[in-house]
């Protein structure tokens, strides 16, 4: 439930609403706005009797959030949320953000080469897994902590923001020391203790749709993160399991405008996992941007044939560069722009102003 205060409501009136919500056994979240303050009521699982609050001085309106998810919904917050990564990359504004890189971090040479290539083509963030959730326990599991160090090195070399996956709570704390954005993968979308942990850590989160999750499940998973006080969540459509072996996953394009309708959180698209096929990545990437995706997550490997994971869906660097060129007229047609890498010279260390 959202309590909208009158324009110019006195601080004591807002305080009284907060006190009343707490007395009723719920949590109150005051949200000062440019025009007026709203106070969110959280902790309810069902409709709350609002009569006591409606009668309080300074209250303009009480809005009952009709969805199961609350803080994630557009009813709660009509304006788009913009998620800012540490390096200044903004996801959810007018710019479409490109996050690209290999499935896994494999070596210093591989990740730095990939980072330079995707930056040169127009990416502003680098992806790469150090902790890999593999279907088989005998497949390459990632370089672990060493992979995180290599990602940090690639960030120093290129200035790109780092997006990388955490698979468990201990891993999330470690990833948070290195990454600009913590990825929660499809297999962990409903790992509620991990969701609460990344919520409490407070760093931006990239939450991927589970492979058999509905849009409602995805938004409820995001609600776990917001319920811990972290609203910096980027959602990601990455395809769902289907009956059709023609593709690895069925890329759900409609999830993009549906999420935009239901939620204020940004949503990006991952056509690499969404199709599993290199030659399908570019057409689906174009379609996702046309459908309103706030960004793309694309697997790019300097030598896909030698990749230790997901080589078959990874683009060659020149294919990624060609895709970026094809995206330009599409973003222009829908009134957006592509985010551009910061002008900082590659290889220049970031030195804090003194
Ligand atoms: C990945 O991004 O490399 C990954 C494992 O993705 P997903 O969780 O969507 O399968
Ligand atoms: Mn992958």
Tab-separated table of C-alpha atoms and ligand atoms in Angstrom:
chain	number	residue	atom	x	y	z
A	1	UNK	CA	0.000	0.000	0.000
A	2	UNK	CA	1.176	3.487	-0.805
A	3	UNK	CA	0.141	6.531	1.225
A	4	UNK	CA	0.445	9.704	-0.841
A	5	UNK	CA	0.777	12.825	1.314
A	6	UNK	CA	-0.682	16.203	0.349
A	7	UNK	CA	1.642	18.707	-1.316
A	8	UNK	CA	3.365	20.560	1.520
A	9	UNK	CA	2.381	18.062	4.227
A	10	UNK	CA	4.146	18.873	7.499
A	11	UNK	CA	6.977	16.614	8.691
A	12	UNK	CA	4.911	15.775	11.803
A	13	UNK	CA	2.043	14.591	9.589
A	14	UNK	CA	4.402	12.286	7.678
A	15	UNK	CA	5.858	11.064	10.973
A	16	UNK	CA	2.354	10.291	12.256
A	17	UNK	CA	1.603	8.155	9.183
A	18	UNK	CA	4.875	6.270	9.721
A	19	UNK	CA	4.024	5.721	13.422
A	20	UNK	CA	0.536	4.488	12.604
A	21	UNK	CA	1.851	1.990	10.027
A	22	UNK	CA	4.346	0.644	12.574
A	23	UNK	CA	1.586	0.415	15.228
A	24	UNK	CA	-0.462	-1.619	12.765
A	25	UNK	CA	2.411	-4.134	12.649
A	26	UNK	CA	3.905	-3.206	9.251
A	27	UNK	CA	7.040	-1.456	8.030
A	28	UNK	CA	6.933	2.118	6.691
A	29	UNK	CA	9.177	3.418	3.887
A	30	UNK	CA	8.957	7.207	3.474
A	31	UNK	CA	9.789	8.258	-0.088
A	32	UNK	CA	10.253	12.009	-0.477
A	33	UNK	CA	9.421	13.186	-4.012
A	34	UNK	CA	9.871	16.432	-5.914
A	35	UNK	CA	6.161	17.277	-5.586
A	36	UNK	CA	5.090	15.351	-2.528
A	37	UNK	CA	6.091	12.581	-0.161
A	38	UNK	CA	4.699	9.065	-0.305
A	39	UNK	CA	4.968	6.512	2.472
A	40	UNK	CA	5.096	2.865	1.404
A	41	UNK	CA	3.631	0.196	3.642
A	42	UNK	CA	5.462	-3.109	3.349
A	43	UNK	CA	5.242	-6.453	5.111
A	44	UNK	CA	1.605	-7.230	4.240
A	45	UNK	CA	0.531	-10.335	2.381
A	46	UNK	CA	-2.951	-9.277	1.348
A	47	UNK	CA	-5.127	-6.187	1.498
A	48	UNK	CA	-4.613	-3.851	4.449
A	49	UNK	CA	-7.501	-1.988	6.113
A	50	UNK	CA	-6.528	1.590	5.288
A	51	UNK	CA	-9.352	3.442	7.066
A	52	UNK	CA	-7.152	4.452	10.016
A	53	UNK	CA	-4.531	5.929	7.691
A	54	UNK	CA	-6.978	7.662	5.341
A	55	UNK	CA	-8.303	9.657	8.299
A	56	UNK	CA	-4.903	11.067	9.276
A	57	UNK	CA	-4.122	14.757	8.611
A	58	UNK	CA	-1.981	15.447	5.541
A	59	UNK	CA	-2.970	12.245	3.714
A	60	UNK	CA	-4.104	12.912	0.113
A	61	UNK	CA	-4.698	9.390	-1.147
A	62	UNK	CA	-4.142	5.727	-0.345
A	63	UNK	CA	-3.223	3.456	-3.261
A	64	UNK	CA	-3.638	-0.288	-2.861
A	65	UNK	CA	-1.006	-2.101	-4.930
A	66	UNK	CA	-2.960	-4.798	-6.692
A	67	UNK	CA	-0.014	-7.057	-7.605
A	68	UNK	CA	1.617	-9.645	-5.308
A	69	UNK	CA	4.891	-7.820	-5.760
A	70	UNK	CA	4.787	-4.345	-4.289
A	71	UNK	CA	7.962	-2.265	-4.459
A	72	UNK	CA	8.777	-3.675	-7.881
A	73	UNK	CA	5.452	-2.577	-9.371
A	74	UNK	CA	4.722	0.528	-11.435
A	75	UNK	CA	1.865	1.289	-9.103
A	76	UNK	CA	4.443	1.762	-6.349
A	77	UNK	CA	6.760	3.888	-8.480
A	78	UNK	CA	5.476	5.261	-11.791
A	79	UNK	CA	8.877	6.610	-12.980
A	80	UNK	CA	11.502	4.295	-14.472
A	81	UNK	CA	14.285	3.244	-12.137
A	82	UNK	CA	17.749	3.969	-13.482
A	83	UNK	CA	20.432	1.610	-12.166
A	84	UNK	CA	23.880	3.178	-12.029
A	85	UNK	CA	26.938	0.961	-12.087
A	86	UNK	CA	30.086	2.184	-10.291
A	87	UNK	CA	31.750	3.371	-13.475
A	88	UNK	CA	28.818	5.666	-14.306
A	89	UNK	CA	27.017	3.302	-16.699
A	90	UNK	CA	23.278	4.008	-16.418
A	91	UNK	CA	20.761	1.277	-17.213
A	92	UNK	CA	17.093	2.184	-17.625
A	93	UNK	CA	17.479	5.762	-18.899
A	94	UNK	CA	17.295	6.850	-22.511
A	95	UNK	CA	20.487	5.038	-23.455
A	96	UNK	CA	20.631	1.396	-24.495
A	97	UNK	CA	23.562	-0.251	-22.727
A	98	UNK	CA	25.720	-3.003	-24.221
A	99	UNK	CA	27.222	-5.529	-21.799
A	100	UNK	CA	29.437	-7.984	-23.630
A	101	UNK	CA	32.205	-10.488	-23.081
A	102	UNK	CA	32.885	-14.185	-22.826
A	103	UNK	CA	30.731	-16.695	-20.992
A	104	UNK	CA	33.660	-17.539	-18.676
A	105	UNK	CA	36.859	-15.801	-17.713
A	106	UNK	CA	39.538	-18.210	-18.941
A	107	UNK	CA	42.878	-16.393	-18.834
A	108	UNK	CA	44.366	-12.899	-18.622
A	109	UNK	CA	44.974	-12.788	-22.342
A	110	UNK	CA	41.449	-13.984	-23.171
A	111	UNK	CA	39.592	-11.550	-20.904
A	112	UNK	CA	41.725	-8.501	-21.696
A	113	UNK	CA	41.521	-9.202	-25.442
A	114	UNK	CA	37.758	-9.637	-25.175
A	115	UNK	CA	37.395	-6.475	-23.070
A	116	UNK	CA	39.377	-4.353	-25.542
A	117	UNK	CA	37.399	-5.725	-28.474
A	118	UNK	CA	33.944	-5.160	-26.989
A	119	UNK	CA	34.896	-1.693	-25.770
A	120	UNK	CA	36.202	-0.744	-29.211
A	121	UNK	CA	32.880	-1.878	-30.689
A	122	UNK	CA	30.813	0.181	-28.205
A	123	UNK	CA	30.172	-1.878	-25.063
A	124	UNK	CA	30.265	-0.027	-21.743
A	125	UNK	CA	30.327	-3.093	-19.497
A	126	UNK	CA	32.213	-6.389	-19.571
A	127	UNK	CA	30.590	-9.682	-18.664
A	128	UNK	CA	32.445	-12.880	-17.790
A	129	UNK	CA	31.806	-15.619	-15.274
A	130	UNK	CA	34.352	-16.518	-12.607
A	131	UNK	CA	31.909	-18.842	-10.846
A	132	UNK	CA	30.032	-20.878	-13.444
A	133	UNK	CA	26.775	-22.760	-12.834
A	134	UNK	CA	27.342	-25.734	-15.167
A	135	UNK	CA	24.793	-28.444	-15.798
A	136	UNK	CA	27.499	-31.127	-15.499
A	137	UNK	CA	29.836	-31.199	-12.505
A	138	UNK	CA	32.606	-32.317	-14.893
A	139	UNK	CA	32.377	-29.181	-17.087
A	140	UNK	CA	34.679	-26.192	-16.546
A	141	UNK	CA	33.483	-24.516	-13.344
A	142	UNK	CA	35.254	-21.161	-13.744
A	143	UNK	CA	38.502	-19.755	-12.315
A	144	UNK	CA	36.855	-18.614	-9.070
A	145	UNK	CA	38.638	-15.843	-7.149
A	146	UNK	CA	41.425	-15.680	-9.773
A	147	UNK	CA	38.736	-14.941	-12.367
A	148	UNK	CA	37.564	-11.965	-10.315
A	149	UNK	CA	41.120	-10.611	-10.174
A	150	UNK	CA	41.374	-10.906	-13.944
A	151	UNK	CA	38.088	-9.031	-14.355
A	152	UNK	CA	39.422	-6.250	-12.126
A	153	UNK	CA	42.527	-6.154	-14.304
A	154	UNK	CA	40.370	-5.892	-17.443
A	155	UNK	CA	38.463	-3.008	-15.847
A	156	UNK	CA	41.737	-1.192	-15.121
A	157	UNK	CA	42.802	-1.738	-18.724
A	158	UNK	CA	39.574	-0.607	-20.367
A	159	UNK	CA	37.428	1.332	-17.880
A	160	UNK	CA	34.522	-1.039	-18.539
A	161	UNK	CA	32.102	-1.830	-15.708
A	162	UNK	CA	32.209	-5.462	-14.573
A	163	UNK	CA	29.171	-7.760	-14.434
A	164	UNK	CA	29.789	-11.238	-13.032
A	165	UNK	CA	27.804	-14.010	-11.395
A	166	UNK	CA	27.612	-15.052	-7.768
A	167	UNK	CA	26.220	-18.494	-7.049
A	168	UNK	CA	25.960	-18.484	-3.262
A	169	UNK	CA	26.008	-16.157	-0.296
A	170	UNK	CA	29.746	-16.353	0.435
A	171	UNK	CA	30.438	-15.900	-3.271
A	172	UNK	CA	28.191	-12.825	-3.375
A	173	UNK	CA	30.316	-11.031	-0.766
A	174	UNK	CA	33.484	-11.883	-2.679
A	175	UNK	CA	31.993	-10.867	-6.058
A	176	UNK	CA	30.813	-7.576	-4.517
A	177	UNK	CA	34.444	-6.676	-3.725
A	178	UNK	CA	35.334	-6.793	-7.426
A	179	UNK	CA	32.214	-6.317	-9.546
A	180	UNK	CA	30.105	-3.265	-10.421
A	181	UNK	CA	27.041	-5.471	-10.758
A	182	UNK	CA	26.332	-8.889	-9.226
A	183	UNK	CA	24.643	-11.313	-11.604
A	184	UNK	CA	22.142	-13.810	-10.204
A	185	UNK	CA	21.804	-16.483	-12.878
A	186	UNK	CA	18.754	-18.246	-14.222
A	187	UNK	CA	19.378	-21.319	-12.059
A	188	UNK	CA	19.439	-19.177	-8.921
A	189	UNK	CA	16.527	-16.866	-9.666
A	190	UNK	CA	14.552	-18.442	-6.853
A	191	UNK	CA	17.453	-18.929	-4.444
A	192	UNK	CA	15.819	-16.719	-1.849
A	193	UNK	CA	18.715	-16.596	0.602
A	194	UNK	CA	21.007	-15.442	-2.229
A	195	UNK	CA	18.427	-12.828	-3.262
A	196	UNK	CA	18.220	-11.512	0.296
A	197	UNK	CA	22.016	-11.461	0.527
A	198	UNK	CA	22.478	-9.388	-2.633
A	199	UNK	CA	19.650	-7.176	-1.392
A	200	UNK	CA	21.554	-6.497	1.808
A	201	UNK	CA	24.903	-6.001	0.045
A	202	UNK	CA	23.286	-3.100	-1.805
A	203	UNK	CA	25.304	-3.237	-5.059
A	204	UNK	CA	23.474	-3.282	-8.412
A	205	UNK	CA	22.049	-6.708	-9.240
A	206	UNK	CA	21.432	-8.304	-12.629
A	207	UNK	CA	18.637	-10.805	-12.078
A	208	UNK	CA	18.136	-13.320	-14.885
A	209	UNK	CA	14.815	-14.988	-15.539
A	210	UNK	CA	14.727	-18.627	-14.490
A	211	UNK	CA	14.406	-21.065	-17.351
A	212	UNK	CA	10.915	-22.124	-16.249
A	213	UNK	CA	9.892	-18.906	-14.507
A	214	UNK	CA	6.892	-16.774	-15.396
A	215	UNK	CA	7.226	-12.999	-15.560
A	216	UNK	CA	5.324	-12.923	-12.258
A	217	UNK	CA	7.923	-15.285	-10.692
A	218	UNK	CA	10.711	-13.017	-11.968
A	219	UNK	CA	9.132	-9.899	-10.481
A	220	UNK	CA	8.520	-11.649	-7.146
A	221	UNK	CA	12.167	-12.739	-7.106
A	222	UNK	CA	13.175	-9.095	-7.646
A	223	UNK	CA	10.847	-8.109	-4.794
A	224	UNK	CA	13.108	-10.109	-2.419
A	225	UNK	CA	16.014	-7.835	-3.333
A	226	UNK	CA	13.969	-4.637	-3.014
A	227	UNK	CA	12.470	-5.840	0.273
A	228	UNK	CA	16.013	-5.769	1.695
A	229	UNK	CA	16.320	-2.105	0.718
A	230	UNK	CA	18.160	-2.468	-2.612
A	231	UNK	CA	16.217	-1.055	-5.576
A	232	UNK	CA	19.213	-1.222	-7.955
A	233	UNK	CA	17.956	-4.252	-9.864
A	234	UNK	CA	18.214	-4.903	-13.600
A	235	UNK	CA	16.006	-7.719	-14.900
A	236	UNK	CA	17.121	-9.931	-17.780
A	237	UNK	CA	15.143	-11.984	-20.268
A	238	UNK	CA	17.317	-14.962	-21.295
A	239	UNK	CA	14.868	-17.409	-22.809
A	240	UNK	CA	12.797	-20.174	-21.291
A	241	UNK	CA	12.702	-23.933	-21.785
A	242	UNK	CA	10.449	-25.015	-24.588
A	243	UNK	CA	9.323	-28.130	-26.412
A	244	UNK	CA	11.281	-27.181	-29.498
A	245	UNK	CA	14.858	-28.512	-29.878
A	246	UNK	CA	15.458	-26.049	-32.750
A	247	UNK	CA	16.878	-23.632	-30.157
A	248	UNK	CA	18.549	-24.011	-26.754
A	249	UNK	CA	15.913	-21.774	-25.159
A	250	UNK	CA	12.847	-19.958	-26.456
A	251	UNK	CA	13.605	-16.231	-26.336
A	252	UNK	CA	10.540	-14.463	-24.930
A	253	UNK	CA	10.457	-11.079	-26.633
A	254	UNK	CA	7.100	-10.183	-25.106
A	255	UNK	CA	8.605	-10.281	-21.618
A	256	UNK	CA	10.295	-6.955	-22.396
A	257	UNK	CA	7.212	-4.743	-22.945
A	258	UNK	CA	5.283	-6.728	-20.313
A	259	UNK	CA	7.912	-6.033	-17.665
A	260	UNK	CA	7.965	-2.365	-18.681
A	261	UNK	CA	4.207	-2.223	-18.209
A	262	UNK	CA	4.222	-3.954	-14.818
A	263	UNK	CA	7.432	-2.656	-13.280
A	264	UNK	CA	9.640	0.423	-13.077
A	265	UNK	CA	12.808	-1.716	-13.127
A	266	UNK	CA	14.951	-1.810	-16.269
A	267	UNK	CA	14.996	-4.990	-18.339
A	268	UNK	CA	17.788	-6.088	-20.648
A	269	UNK	CA	17.889	-9.010	-23.064
A	270	UNK	CA	20.345	-11.891	-23.397
A	271	UNK	CA	19.848	-13.353	-26.876
A	272	UNK	CA	23.014	-15.473	-26.446
A	273	UNK	CA	21.476	-17.799	-23.851
A	274	UNK	CA	18.053	-16.899	-25.232
A	275	UNK	CA	18.783	-18.783	-28.438
A	276	UNK	CA	22.018	-20.721	-27.850
A	277	UNK	CA	22.884	-20.295	-31.531
A	278	UNK	CA	25.456	-17.817	-32.818
A	279	UNK	CA	23.542	-17.047	-36.009
A	280	UNK	CA	20.353	-16.269	-34.072
A	281	UNK	CA	21.951	-13.806	-31.648
A	282	UNK	CA	22.055	-10.809	-33.986
A	283	UNK	CA	18.429	-10.986	-35.218
A	284	UNK	CA	17.118	-11.439	-31.672
A	285	UNK	CA	19.362	-8.647	-30.357
A	286	UNK	CA	17.929	-6.276	-32.972
A	287	UNK	CA	14.401	-7.360	-32.107
A	288	UNK	CA	14.954	-6.963	-28.364
A	289	UNK	CA	16.192	-3.401	-28.758
A	290	UNK	CA	13.254	-2.605	-31.044
A	291	UNK	CA	10.940	-4.046	-28.352
A	292	UNK	CA	12.341	-1.605	-25.799
A	293	UNK	CA	15.103	-3.532	-24.007
A	294	UNK	CA	17.217	-1.188	-21.891
A	295	UNK	CA	20.339	-3.077	-22.843
A	296	UNK	CA	21.812	-6.279	-24.211
A	297	UNK	CA	23.951	-8.960	-22.601
A	298	UNK	CA	25.928	-10.608	-25.389
A	299	UNK	CA	28.518	-13.365	-25.236
A	300	UNK	CA	31.591	-12.438	-27.293
A	301	UNK	CA	34.785	-14.506	-27.305
A	302	UNK	CA	38.080	-13.763	-29.094
A	303	UNK	CA	38.141	-17.408	-30.294
A	304	UNK	CA	34.703	-18.986	-29.802
A	305	UNK	CA	35.872	-22.343	-31.177
A	306	UNK	CA	38.242	-22.682	-28.240
A	307	UNK	CA	35.860	-21.324	-25.562
A	308	UNK	CA	35.611	-23.371	-22.364
A	309	UNK	CA	31.858	-22.674	-22.175
A	310	UNK	CA	29.115	-21.523	-24.540
A	311	UNK	CA	31.354	-21.199	-27.596
A	312	UNK	CA	28.503	-22.152	-29.937
A	313	UNK	CA	26.499	-19.069	-28.967
A	314	UNK	CA	29.416	-16.647	-28.636
A	315	UNK	CA	29.916	-14.006	-31.313
A	316	UNK	CA	33.284	-13.346	-32.907
A	317	UNK	CA	34.419	-9.795	-32.080
A	318	UNK	CA	33.807	-8.592	-35.649
A	319	UNK	CA	30.247	-9.973	-35.530
A	320	UNK	CA	29.644	-8.004	-32.344
A	321	UNK	CA	30.989	-4.831	-33.980
A	322	UNK	CA	28.663	-5.418	-36.949
A	323	UNK	CA	25.717	-5.902	-34.591
A	324	UNK	CA	26.441	-2.588	-32.863
A	325	UNK	CA	26.366	-0.810	-36.248
A	326	UNK	CA	23.022	-2.426	-37.035
A	327	UNK	CA	21.598	-1.298	-33.701
A	328	UNK	CA	22.260	2.399	-34.343
A	329	UNK	CA	19.360	3.066	-36.756
A	330	UNK	CA	17.063	0.962	-34.526
A	331	UNK	CA	17.734	2.990	-31.380
A	332	UNK	CA	17.357	6.215	-33.368
A	333	UNK	CA	13.998	5.052	-34.718
A	334	UNK	CA	12.651	4.542	-31.189
A	335	UNK	CA	14.030	7.803	-29.817
A	336	UNK	CA	16.924	6.347	-27.877
A	337	UNK	CA	20.709	6.329	-28.198
A	338	UNK	CA	23.427	3.769	-27.591
A	339	UNK	CA	25.465	4.367	-24.444
A	340	UNK	CA	29.046	5.172	-25.419
A	341	UNK	CA	32.206	4.074	-23.587
A	342	UNK	CA	33.700	6.856	-21.449
A	343	UNK	CA	36.350	8.907	-23.273
A	344	UNK	CA	38.989	7.944	-20.647
A	345	UNK	CA	42.096	6.742	-22.432
A	346	UNK	CA	42.349	2.960	-22.321
A	347	UNK	CA	45.024	1.812	-19.898
A	348	UNK	CA	44.918	5.021	-17.852
A	349	UNK	CA	44.396	4.201	-14.192
A	350	UNK	CA	41.434	5.903	-12.535
A	351	UNK	CA	42.953	8.334	-10.016
A	352	UNK	CA	40.707	9.916	-7.424
A	353	UNK	CA	40.819	13.732	-7.406
A	354	UNK	CA	42.822	15.133	-4.463
B	1	LIG	C1	25.629	-16.750	-18.128
B	1	LIG	O1	25.265	-15.567	-18.169
B	1	LIG	O2	26.744	-17.143	-18.563
B	1	LIG	C2	24.679	-17.759	-17.621
B	1	LIG	C3	25.099	-18.866	-17.029
B	1	LIG	O3	23.410	-17.420	-17.883
B	1	LIG	P1	22.020	-18.076	-17.383
B	1	LIG	O4	22.041	-17.995	-15.886
B	1	LIG	O5	20.999	-17.193	-18.021
B	1	LIG	O6	21.987	-19.496	-17.891
B	2	LIG	MN1	27.102	-18.537	-20.840
